[in-house]
XYZ file of N, CA and C in Angstrom:
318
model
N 70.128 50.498 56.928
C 70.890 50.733 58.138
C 70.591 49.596 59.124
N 71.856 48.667 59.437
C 71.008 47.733 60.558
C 71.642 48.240 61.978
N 70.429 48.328 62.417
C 69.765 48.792 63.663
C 70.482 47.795 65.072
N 70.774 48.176 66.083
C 70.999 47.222 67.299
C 70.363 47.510 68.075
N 70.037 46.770 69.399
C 69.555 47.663 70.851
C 70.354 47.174 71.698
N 72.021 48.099 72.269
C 72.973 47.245 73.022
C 73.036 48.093 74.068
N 74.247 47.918 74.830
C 74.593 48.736 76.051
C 75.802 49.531 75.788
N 75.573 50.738 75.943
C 76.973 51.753 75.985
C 77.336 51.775 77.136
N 78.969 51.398 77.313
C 79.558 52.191 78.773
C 79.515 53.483 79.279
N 78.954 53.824 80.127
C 78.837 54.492 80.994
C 79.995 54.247 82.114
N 80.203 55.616 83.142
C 80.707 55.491 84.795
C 82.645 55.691 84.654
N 83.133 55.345 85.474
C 84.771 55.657 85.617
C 85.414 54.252 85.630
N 86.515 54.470 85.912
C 86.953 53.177 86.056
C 86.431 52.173 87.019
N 86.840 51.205 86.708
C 85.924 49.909 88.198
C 84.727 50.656 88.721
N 83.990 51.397 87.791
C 82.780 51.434 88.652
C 81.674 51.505 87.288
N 81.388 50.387 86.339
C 80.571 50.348 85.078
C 79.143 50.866 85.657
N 78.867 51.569 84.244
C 77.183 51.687 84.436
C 77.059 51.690 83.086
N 75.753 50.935 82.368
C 75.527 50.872 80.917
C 73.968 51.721 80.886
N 73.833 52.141 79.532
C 72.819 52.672 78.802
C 72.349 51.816 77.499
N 71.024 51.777 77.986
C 70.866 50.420 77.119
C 70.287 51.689 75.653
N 71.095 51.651 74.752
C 70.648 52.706 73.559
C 70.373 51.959 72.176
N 69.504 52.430 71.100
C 69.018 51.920 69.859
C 70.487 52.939 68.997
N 71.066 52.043 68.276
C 72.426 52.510 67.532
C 72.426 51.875 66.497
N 73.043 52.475 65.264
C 73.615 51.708 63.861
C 74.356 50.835 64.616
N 74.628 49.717 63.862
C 75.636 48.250 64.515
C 77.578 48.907 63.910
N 77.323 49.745 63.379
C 78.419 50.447 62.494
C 79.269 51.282 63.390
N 78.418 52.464 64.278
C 78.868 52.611 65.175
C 79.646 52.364 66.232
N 80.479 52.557 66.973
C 81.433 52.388 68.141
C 80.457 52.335 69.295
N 81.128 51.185 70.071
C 80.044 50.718 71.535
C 79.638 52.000 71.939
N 80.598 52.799 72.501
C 80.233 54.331 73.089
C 79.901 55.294 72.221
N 80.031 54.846 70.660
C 79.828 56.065 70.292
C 78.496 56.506 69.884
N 78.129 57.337 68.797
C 76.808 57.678 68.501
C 75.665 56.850 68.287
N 74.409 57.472 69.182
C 73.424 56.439 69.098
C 71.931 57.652 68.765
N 71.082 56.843 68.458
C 69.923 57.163 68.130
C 68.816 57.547 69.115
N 69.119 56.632 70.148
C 68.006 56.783 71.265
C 68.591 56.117 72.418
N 68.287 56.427 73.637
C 68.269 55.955 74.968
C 67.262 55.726 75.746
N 66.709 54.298 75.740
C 66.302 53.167 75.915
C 66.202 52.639 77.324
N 67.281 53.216 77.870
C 67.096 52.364 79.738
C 68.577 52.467 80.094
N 68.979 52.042 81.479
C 69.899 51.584 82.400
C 70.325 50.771 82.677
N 71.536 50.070 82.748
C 71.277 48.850 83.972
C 72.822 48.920 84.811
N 72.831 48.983 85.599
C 73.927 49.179 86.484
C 74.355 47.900 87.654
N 75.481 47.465 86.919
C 75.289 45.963 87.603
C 76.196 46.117 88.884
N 76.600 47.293 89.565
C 76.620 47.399 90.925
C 76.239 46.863 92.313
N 74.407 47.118 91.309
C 73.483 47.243 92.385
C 73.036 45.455 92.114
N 72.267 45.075 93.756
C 71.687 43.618 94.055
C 71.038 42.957 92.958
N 70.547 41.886 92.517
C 70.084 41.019 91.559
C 68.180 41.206 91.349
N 68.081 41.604 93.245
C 66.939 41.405 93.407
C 66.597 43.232 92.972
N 67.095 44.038 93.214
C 67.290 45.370 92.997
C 66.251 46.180 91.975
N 65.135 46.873 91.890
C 64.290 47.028 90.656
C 65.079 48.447 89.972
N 66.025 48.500 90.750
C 66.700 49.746 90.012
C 68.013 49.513 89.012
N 68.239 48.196 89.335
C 69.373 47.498 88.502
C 68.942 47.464 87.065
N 67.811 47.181 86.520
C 67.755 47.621 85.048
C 66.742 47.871 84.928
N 66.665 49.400 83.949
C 65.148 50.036 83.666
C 65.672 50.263 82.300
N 64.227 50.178 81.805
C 63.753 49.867 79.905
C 62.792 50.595 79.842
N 62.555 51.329 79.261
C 61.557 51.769 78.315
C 60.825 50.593 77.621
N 60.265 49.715 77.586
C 59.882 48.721 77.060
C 58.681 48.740 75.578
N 57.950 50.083 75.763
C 57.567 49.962 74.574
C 58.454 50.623 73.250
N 59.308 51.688 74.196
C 60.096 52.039 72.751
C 61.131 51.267 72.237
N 61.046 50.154 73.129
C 62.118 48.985 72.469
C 61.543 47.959 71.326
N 59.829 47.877 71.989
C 59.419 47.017 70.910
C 58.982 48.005 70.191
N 59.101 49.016 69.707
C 59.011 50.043 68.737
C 60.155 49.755 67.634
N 61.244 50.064 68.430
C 62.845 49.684 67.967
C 62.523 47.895 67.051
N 62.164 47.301 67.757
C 62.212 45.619 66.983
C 61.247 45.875 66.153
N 60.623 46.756 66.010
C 59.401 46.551 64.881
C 59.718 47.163 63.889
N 60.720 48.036 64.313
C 61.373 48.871 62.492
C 62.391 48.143 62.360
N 63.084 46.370 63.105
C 63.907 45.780 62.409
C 65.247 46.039 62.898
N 65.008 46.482 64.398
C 67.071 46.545 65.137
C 66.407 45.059 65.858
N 67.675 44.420 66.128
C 67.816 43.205 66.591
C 68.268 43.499 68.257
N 67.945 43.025 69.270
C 68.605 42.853 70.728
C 70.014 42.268 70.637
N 70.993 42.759 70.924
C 71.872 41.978 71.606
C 71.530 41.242 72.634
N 72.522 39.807 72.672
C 72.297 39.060 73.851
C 71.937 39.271 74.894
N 72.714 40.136 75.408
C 72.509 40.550 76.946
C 71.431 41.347 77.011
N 70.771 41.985 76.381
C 69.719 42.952 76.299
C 68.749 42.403 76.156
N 68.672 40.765 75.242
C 67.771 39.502 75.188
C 67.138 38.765 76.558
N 68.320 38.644 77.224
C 67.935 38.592 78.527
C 67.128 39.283 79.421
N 67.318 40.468 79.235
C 66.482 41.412 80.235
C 65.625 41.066 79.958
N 65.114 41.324 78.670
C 63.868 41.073 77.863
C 63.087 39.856 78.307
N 63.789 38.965 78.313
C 62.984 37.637 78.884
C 62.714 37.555 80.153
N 63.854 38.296 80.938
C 63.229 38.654 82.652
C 61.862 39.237 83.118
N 61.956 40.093 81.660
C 61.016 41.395 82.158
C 59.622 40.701 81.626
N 59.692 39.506 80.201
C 58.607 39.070 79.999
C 58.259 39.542 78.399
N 58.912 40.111 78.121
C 58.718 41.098 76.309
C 59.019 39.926 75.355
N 60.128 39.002 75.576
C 60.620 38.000 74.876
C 60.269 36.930 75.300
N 59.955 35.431 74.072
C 59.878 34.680 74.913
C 61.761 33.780 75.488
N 61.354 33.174 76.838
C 62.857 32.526 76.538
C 63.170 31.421 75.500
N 64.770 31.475 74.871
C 65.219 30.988 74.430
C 66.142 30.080 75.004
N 65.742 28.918 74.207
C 66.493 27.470 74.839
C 68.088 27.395 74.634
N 68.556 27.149 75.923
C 70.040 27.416 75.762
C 71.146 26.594 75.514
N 72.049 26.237 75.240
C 72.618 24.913 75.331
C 73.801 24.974 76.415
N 73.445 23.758 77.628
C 74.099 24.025 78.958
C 74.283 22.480 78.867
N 75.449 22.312 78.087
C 76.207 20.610 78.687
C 76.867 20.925 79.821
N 76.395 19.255 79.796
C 76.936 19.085 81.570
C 78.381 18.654 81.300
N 79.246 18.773 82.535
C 80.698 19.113 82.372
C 81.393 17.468 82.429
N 82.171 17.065 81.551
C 82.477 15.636 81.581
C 83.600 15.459 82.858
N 83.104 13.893 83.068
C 83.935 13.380 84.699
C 84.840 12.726 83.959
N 86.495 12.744 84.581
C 87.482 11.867 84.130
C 87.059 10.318 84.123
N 87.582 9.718 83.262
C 87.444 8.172 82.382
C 87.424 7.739 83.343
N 89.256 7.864 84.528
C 88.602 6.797 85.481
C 87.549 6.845 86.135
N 86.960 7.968 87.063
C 85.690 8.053 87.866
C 84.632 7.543 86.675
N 84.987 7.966 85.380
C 83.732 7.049 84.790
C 83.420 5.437 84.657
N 84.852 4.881 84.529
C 84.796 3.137 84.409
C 84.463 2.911 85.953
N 85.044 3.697 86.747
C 84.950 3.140 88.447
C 83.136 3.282 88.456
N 82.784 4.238 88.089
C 81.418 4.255 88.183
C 80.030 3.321 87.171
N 80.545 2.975 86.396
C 79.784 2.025 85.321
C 80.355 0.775 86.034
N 81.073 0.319 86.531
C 81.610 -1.268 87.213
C 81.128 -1.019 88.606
N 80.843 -0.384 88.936
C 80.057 -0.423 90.546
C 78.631 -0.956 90.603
């Protein structure tokens, strides 16, 4: 069975709230899951300690019988310090030819 640790929608319209739950990857985003794992409700401020809560050891419980993090759930993880970060690839955005010849002949 492979295992995930993602976010189910939660809340009404225009107003999201996720549940961060341990689920078969087989499963439907909302549908049946195994365990519930944490919150994160991106409503609330950045700085906010209520914006995402984890259970953090039953997650590395979860990675140790072999469910994988989704991305976004990777992140928390590295916020919170459980993961280490992963190196990202952030090219820088190319300048039109001319501003580039105008700028190499200056």
């Amino acid at each position: 069975m492979a295992m995930k640790i993602r976010l189910s929608r939660r809340g009404s319209k225009k107003r999201p709230f996720y549940s961060i739950v341990a689920a078969d990857s087989r499963m439907p985003r909302d549908g049946r899951f195994i365990e519930k794992l944490g919150t994160y409700n991106p409503l609330l401020n950045k700085d906010d300690p209520n914006r995402v809560k984890m259970d953090v050891e039953r997650i590395q419980h979860w990675m140790g019988q072999g469910a994988i993090p989704t991305d976004r759930i990777s992140r928390f993880l590295e916020a919170k310090g459980v993961l280490e970060p992963k190196t990202r690839n952030n090219p820088k955005k190319a300048i039109p030819r001319k501003q580039e010849q105008e700028s190499a002949s200056s």
